[in-house]
Tab-separated table of C-alpha atoms in Angstrom:
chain	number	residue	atom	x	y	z
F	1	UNK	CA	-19.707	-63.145	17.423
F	2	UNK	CA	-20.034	-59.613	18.241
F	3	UNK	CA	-21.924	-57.256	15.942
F	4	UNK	CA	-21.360	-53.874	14.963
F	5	UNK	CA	-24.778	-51.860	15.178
F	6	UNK	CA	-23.689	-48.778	14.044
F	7	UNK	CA	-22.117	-50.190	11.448
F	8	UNK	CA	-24.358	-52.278	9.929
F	9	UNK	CA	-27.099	-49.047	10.777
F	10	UNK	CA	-24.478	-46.634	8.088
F	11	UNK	CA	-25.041	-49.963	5.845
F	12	UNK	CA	-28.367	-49.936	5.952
F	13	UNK	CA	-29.062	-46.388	5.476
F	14	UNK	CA	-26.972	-46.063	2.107
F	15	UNK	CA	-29.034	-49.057	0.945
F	16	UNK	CA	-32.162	-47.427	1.285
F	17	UNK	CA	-30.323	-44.012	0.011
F	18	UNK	CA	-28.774	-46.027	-3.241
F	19	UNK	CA	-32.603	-47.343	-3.606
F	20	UNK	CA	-33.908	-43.923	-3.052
F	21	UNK	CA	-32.075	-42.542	-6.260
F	22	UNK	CA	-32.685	-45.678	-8.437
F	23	UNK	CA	-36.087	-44.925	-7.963
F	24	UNK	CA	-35.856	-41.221	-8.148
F	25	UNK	CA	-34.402	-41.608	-11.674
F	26	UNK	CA	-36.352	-44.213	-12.839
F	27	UNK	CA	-39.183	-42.177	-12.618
F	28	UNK	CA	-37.692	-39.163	-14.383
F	29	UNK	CA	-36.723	-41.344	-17.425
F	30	UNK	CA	-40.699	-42.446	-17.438
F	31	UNK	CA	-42.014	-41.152	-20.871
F	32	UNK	CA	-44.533	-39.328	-18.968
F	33	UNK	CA	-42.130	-37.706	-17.319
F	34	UNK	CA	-40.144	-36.918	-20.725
F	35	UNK	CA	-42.668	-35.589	-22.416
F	36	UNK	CA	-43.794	-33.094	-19.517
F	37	UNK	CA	-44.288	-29.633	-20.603
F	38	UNK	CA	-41.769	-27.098	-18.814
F	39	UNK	CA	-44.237	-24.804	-17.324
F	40	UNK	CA	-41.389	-22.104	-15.468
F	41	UNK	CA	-38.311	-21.201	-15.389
F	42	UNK	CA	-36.217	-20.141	-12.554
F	43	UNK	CA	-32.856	-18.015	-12.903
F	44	UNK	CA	-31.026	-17.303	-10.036
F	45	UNK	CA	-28.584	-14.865	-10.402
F	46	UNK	CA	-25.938	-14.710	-7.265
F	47	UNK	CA	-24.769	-11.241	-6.252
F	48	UNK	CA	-26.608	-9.813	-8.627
F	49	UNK	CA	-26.910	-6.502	-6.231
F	50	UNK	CA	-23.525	-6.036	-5.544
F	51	UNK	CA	-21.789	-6.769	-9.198
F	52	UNK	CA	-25.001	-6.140	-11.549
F	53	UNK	CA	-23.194	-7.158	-15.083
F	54	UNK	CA	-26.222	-9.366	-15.866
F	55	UNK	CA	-30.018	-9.808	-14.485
F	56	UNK	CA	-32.227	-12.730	-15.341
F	57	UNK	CA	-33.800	-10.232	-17.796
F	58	UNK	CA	-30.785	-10.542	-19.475
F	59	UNK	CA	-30.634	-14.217	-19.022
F	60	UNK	CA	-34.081	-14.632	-20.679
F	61	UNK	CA	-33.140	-12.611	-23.763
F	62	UNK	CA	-30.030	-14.674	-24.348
F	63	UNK	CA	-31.717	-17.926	-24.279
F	64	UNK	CA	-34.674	-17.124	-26.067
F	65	UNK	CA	-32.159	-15.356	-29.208
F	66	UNK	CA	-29.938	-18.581	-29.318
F	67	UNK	CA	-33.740	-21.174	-29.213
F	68	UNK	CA	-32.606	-22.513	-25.839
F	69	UNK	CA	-35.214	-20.928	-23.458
F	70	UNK	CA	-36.857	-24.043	-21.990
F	71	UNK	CA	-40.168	-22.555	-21.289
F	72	UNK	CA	-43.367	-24.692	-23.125
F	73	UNK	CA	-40.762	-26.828	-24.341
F	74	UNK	CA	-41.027	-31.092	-23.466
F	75	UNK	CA	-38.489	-31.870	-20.448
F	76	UNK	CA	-36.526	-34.566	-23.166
F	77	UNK	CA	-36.101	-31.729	-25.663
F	78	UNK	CA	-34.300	-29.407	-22.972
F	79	UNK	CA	-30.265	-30.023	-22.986
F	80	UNK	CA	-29.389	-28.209	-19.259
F	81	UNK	CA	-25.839	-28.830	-20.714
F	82	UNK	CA	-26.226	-27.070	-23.625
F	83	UNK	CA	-27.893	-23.902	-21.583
F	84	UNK	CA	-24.975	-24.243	-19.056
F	85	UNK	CA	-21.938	-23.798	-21.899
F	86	UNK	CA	-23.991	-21.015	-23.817
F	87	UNK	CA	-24.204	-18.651	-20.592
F	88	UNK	CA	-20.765	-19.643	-19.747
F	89	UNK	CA	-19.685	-17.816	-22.856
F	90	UNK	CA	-20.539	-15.037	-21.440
F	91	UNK	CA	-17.812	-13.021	-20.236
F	92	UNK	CA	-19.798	-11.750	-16.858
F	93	UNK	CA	-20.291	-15.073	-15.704
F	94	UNK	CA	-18.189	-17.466	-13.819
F	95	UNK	CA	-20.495	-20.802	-13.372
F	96	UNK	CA	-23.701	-21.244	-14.223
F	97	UNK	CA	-25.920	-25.263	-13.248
F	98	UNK	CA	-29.034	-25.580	-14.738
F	99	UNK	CA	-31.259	-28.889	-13.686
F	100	UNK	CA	-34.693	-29.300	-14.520
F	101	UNK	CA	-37.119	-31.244	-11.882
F	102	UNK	CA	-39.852	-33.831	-13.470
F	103	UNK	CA	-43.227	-31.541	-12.525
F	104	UNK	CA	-42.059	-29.096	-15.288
F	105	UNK	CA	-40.003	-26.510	-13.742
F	106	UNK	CA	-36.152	-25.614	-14.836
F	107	UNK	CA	-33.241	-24.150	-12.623
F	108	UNK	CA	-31.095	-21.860	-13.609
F	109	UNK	CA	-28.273	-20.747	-11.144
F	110	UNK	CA	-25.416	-18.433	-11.949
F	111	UNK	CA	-21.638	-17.151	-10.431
F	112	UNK	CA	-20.990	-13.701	-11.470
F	113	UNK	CA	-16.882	-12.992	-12.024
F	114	UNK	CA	-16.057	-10.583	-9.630
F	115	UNK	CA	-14.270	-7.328	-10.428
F	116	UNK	CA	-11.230	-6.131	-8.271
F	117	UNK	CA	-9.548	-3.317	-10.452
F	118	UNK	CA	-10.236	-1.074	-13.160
F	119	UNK	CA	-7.303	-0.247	-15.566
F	120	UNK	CA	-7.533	2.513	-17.938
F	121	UNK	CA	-4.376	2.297	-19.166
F	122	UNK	CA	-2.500	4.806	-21.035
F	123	UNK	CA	-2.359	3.485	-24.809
F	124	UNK	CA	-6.087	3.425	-24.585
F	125	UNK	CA	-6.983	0.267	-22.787
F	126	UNK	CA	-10.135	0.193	-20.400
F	127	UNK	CA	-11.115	-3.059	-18.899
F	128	UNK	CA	-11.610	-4.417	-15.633
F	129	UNK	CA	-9.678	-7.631	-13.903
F	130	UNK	CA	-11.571	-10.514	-11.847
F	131	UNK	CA	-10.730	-12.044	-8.417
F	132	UNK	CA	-9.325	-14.810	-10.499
F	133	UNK	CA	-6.575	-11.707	-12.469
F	134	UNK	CA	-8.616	-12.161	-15.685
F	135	UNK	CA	-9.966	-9.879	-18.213
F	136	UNK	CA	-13.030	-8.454	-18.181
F	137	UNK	CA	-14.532	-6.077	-21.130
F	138	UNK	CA	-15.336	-2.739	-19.842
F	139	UNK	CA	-19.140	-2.485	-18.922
F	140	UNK	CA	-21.688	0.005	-16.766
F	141	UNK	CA	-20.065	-1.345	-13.409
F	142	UNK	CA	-20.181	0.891	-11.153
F	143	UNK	CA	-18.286	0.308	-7.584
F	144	UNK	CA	-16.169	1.872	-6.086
F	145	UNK	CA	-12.804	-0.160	-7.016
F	146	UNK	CA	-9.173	1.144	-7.451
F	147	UNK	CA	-8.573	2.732	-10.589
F	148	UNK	CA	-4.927	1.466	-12.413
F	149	UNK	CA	-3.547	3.850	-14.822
F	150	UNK	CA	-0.150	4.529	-16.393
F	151	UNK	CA	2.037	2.604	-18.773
F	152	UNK	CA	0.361	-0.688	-18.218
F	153	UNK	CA	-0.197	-3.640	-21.086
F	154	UNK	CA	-2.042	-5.855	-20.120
F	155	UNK	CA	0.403	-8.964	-19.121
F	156	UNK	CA	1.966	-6.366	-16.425
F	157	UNK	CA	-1.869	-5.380	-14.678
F	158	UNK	CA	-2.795	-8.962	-14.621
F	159	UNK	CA	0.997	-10.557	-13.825
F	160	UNK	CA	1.921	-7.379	-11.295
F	161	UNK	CA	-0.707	-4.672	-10.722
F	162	UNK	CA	-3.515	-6.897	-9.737
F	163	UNK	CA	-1.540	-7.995	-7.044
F	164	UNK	CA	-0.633	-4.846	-5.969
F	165	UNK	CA	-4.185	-3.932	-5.852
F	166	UNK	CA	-5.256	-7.298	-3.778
F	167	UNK	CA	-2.441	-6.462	-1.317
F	168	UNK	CA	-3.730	-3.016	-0.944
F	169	UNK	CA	-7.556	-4.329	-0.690
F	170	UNK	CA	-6.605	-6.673	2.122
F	171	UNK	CA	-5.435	-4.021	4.499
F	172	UNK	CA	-8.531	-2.245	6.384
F	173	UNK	CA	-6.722	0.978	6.434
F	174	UNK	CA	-5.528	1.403	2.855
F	175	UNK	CA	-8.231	-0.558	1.037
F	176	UNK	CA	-10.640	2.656	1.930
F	177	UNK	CA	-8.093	5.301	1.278
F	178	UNK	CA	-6.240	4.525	-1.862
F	179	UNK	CA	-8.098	5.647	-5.140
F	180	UNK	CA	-5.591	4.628	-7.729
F	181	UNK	CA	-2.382	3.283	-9.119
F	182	UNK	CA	-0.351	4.997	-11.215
F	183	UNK	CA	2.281	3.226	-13.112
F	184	UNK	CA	5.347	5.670	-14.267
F	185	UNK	CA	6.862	4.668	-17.986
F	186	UNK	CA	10.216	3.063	-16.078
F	187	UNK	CA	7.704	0.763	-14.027
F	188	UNK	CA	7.676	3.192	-10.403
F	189	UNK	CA	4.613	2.942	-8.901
F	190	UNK	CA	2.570	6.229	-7.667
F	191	UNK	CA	-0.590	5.609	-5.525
F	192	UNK	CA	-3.035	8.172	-4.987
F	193	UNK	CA	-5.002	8.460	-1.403
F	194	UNK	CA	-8.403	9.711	-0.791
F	195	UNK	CA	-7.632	12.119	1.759
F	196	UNK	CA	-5.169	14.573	1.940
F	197	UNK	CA	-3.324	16.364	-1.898
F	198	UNK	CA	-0.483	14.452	-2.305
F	199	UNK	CA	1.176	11.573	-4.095
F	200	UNK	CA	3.057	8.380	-2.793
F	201	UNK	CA	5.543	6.872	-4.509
F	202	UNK	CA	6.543	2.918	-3.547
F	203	UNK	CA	9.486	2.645	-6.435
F	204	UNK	CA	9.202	-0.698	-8.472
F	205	UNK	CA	7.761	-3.848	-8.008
F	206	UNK	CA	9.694	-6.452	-7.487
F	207	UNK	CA	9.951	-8.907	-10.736
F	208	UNK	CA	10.661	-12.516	-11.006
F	209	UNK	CA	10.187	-15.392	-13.679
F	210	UNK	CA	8.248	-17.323	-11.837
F	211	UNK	CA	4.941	-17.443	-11.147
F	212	UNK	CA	4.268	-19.473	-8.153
F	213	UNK	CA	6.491	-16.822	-6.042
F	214	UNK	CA	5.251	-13.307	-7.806
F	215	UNK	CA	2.597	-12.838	-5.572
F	216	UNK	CA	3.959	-13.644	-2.364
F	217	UNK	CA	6.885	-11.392	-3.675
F	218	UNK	CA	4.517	-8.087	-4.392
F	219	UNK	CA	2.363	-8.590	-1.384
F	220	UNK	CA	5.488	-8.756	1.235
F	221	UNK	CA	7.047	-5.966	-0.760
F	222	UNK	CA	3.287	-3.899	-0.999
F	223	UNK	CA	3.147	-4.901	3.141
F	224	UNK	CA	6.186	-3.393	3.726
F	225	UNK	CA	5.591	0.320	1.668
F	226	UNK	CA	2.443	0.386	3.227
F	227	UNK	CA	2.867	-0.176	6.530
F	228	UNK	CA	5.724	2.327	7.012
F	229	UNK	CA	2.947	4.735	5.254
F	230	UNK	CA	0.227	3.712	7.523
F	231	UNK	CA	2.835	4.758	10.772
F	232	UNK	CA	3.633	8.207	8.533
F	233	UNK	CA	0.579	8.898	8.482
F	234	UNK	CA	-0.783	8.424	11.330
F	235	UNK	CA	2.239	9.914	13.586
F	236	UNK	CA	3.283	12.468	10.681
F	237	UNK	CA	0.789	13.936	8.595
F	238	UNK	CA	-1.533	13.623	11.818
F	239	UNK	CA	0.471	16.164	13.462
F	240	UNK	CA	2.063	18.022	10.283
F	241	UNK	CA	-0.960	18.182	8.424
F	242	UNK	CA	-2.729	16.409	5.564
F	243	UNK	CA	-1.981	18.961	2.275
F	244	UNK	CA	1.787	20.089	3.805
F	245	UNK	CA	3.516	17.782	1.484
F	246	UNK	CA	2.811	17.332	-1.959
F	247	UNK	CA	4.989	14.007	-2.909
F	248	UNK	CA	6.112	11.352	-0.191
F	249	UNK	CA	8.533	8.563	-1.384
F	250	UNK	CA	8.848	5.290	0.567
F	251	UNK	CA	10.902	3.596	-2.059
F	252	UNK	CA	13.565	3.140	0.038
F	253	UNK	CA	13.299	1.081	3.378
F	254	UNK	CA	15.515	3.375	5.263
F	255	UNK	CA	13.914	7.053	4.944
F	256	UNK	CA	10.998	8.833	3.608
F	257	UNK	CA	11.851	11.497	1.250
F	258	UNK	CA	8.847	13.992	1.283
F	259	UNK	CA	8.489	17.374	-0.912
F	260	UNK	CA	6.750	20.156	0.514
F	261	UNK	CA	3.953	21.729	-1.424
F	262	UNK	CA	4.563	24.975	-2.908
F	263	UNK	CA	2.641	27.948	-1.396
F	264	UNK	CA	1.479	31.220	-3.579
């Protein structure tokens, strides 16, 4: 009979894996171990440089006001689950683990929600939305993101603007050149570039019932507006100048209707 080595080597090895484990936490669930002090506390927070909504100062505070901090505490009197679904009520925060290890020391790892448009709507609204289109309460953020203004509630920036604004982010040229979005009160759409004193006008998204084909609908119809703007620009305005027109609408996929800035 011939035998499989390599087989019966993988066999082997998740034997003495499985083993490793059982003994692993058998020895956590020792009452020594259970009644270890925790003696520090590590938080973790991930891109805390680059979206800074929350610091493990912040952390700290939160724990210690709602009696779950962990430090001094015995390892059997620390829920990690309980810790985990407080800080996930935070609003800033996407995931958060939290483990603790049998020589006394707790782990505490968190996913900041990532912020990819602010909206500062006009009937008064001023919030931001996440990579995910969610709502996010205005805070001291920051970076530079694309401002959304206009007639927007909030169903049409998360169901129409946001993925205006990803389509715009994903193109290298336009995601450092437009500022902001300006939605008109019949639903046009203005965008406002960095360079050069003038307005561009895209016309209306296009709308459909159904979610699973709105976003491939607004990015092919963003691609379109903005690639016809990226050849205008770059052919045109290079050549005309930056400031000689004041308005340039793209709405229509045939022309570019642009209005020359008045002179004194």
């Amino acid at each position: 009979m011939h035998l499989n080595w390599k087989r019966l080597l993988l066999v082997g090895c998740d034997i003495v894996l499985g083993a490793y484990i059982v003994v692993a936490m058998t020895a956590f669930d020792r009452p020594e171990s259970e009644n270890t002090a925790c003696t520090q506390v590590d938080i973790n927070v991930q891109d805390e440089a680059v979206n800074g909504f929350i610091s493990p100062k912040e952390i700290r505070s939160r724990l210690i006001k709602s009696d779950l901090y962990p430090l001094k505490k015995t390892l059997k009197n620390i829920n990690t689950r309980e810790i985990e679904d407080q800080l996930k009520q935070s609003p800033f925060i996407k995931n958060a683990q939290c483990y603790k290890t049998q020589d006394g020391h707790v782990w505490i790892s968190l996913t900041q929600r990532m912020p990819t448009l602010h909206v500062m709507a006009a009937n008064g609204d001023d919030y931001y939305l996440d990579d995910d289109h969610r709502i996010m309460p205005n805070s001291r953020y920051t970076s530079n993101l694309i401002i959304a203004t206009g007639a927007i509630d909030r169903w049409f920036a998360r169901n129409y603007v946001s993925y205006l604004a990803d389509a715009i982010m994903a193109n290298e040229f336009w995601q450092n050149q437009i500022v902001q979005i300006n939605v008109l009160p019949d639903g046009g759409i203005e965008l406002v570039p960095r360079v050069g004193d003038n307005i561009l006008y895209i016309g209306q998204l296009p709308q459909t019932k159904y979610i699973a084909q709105r976003k491939k609908l607004i990015t092919d119809y963003a691609n379109r507006k903005m690639d016809r703007l990226e050849k205008f620009y770059r052919y045109g305005l290079s050549q005309a100048g930056w400031n000689k027109y004041s308005y340039i609408n793209v709405e229509f996929d045939n022309q570019i209707i642009c209005k020359k800035k008045k002179t004194d």
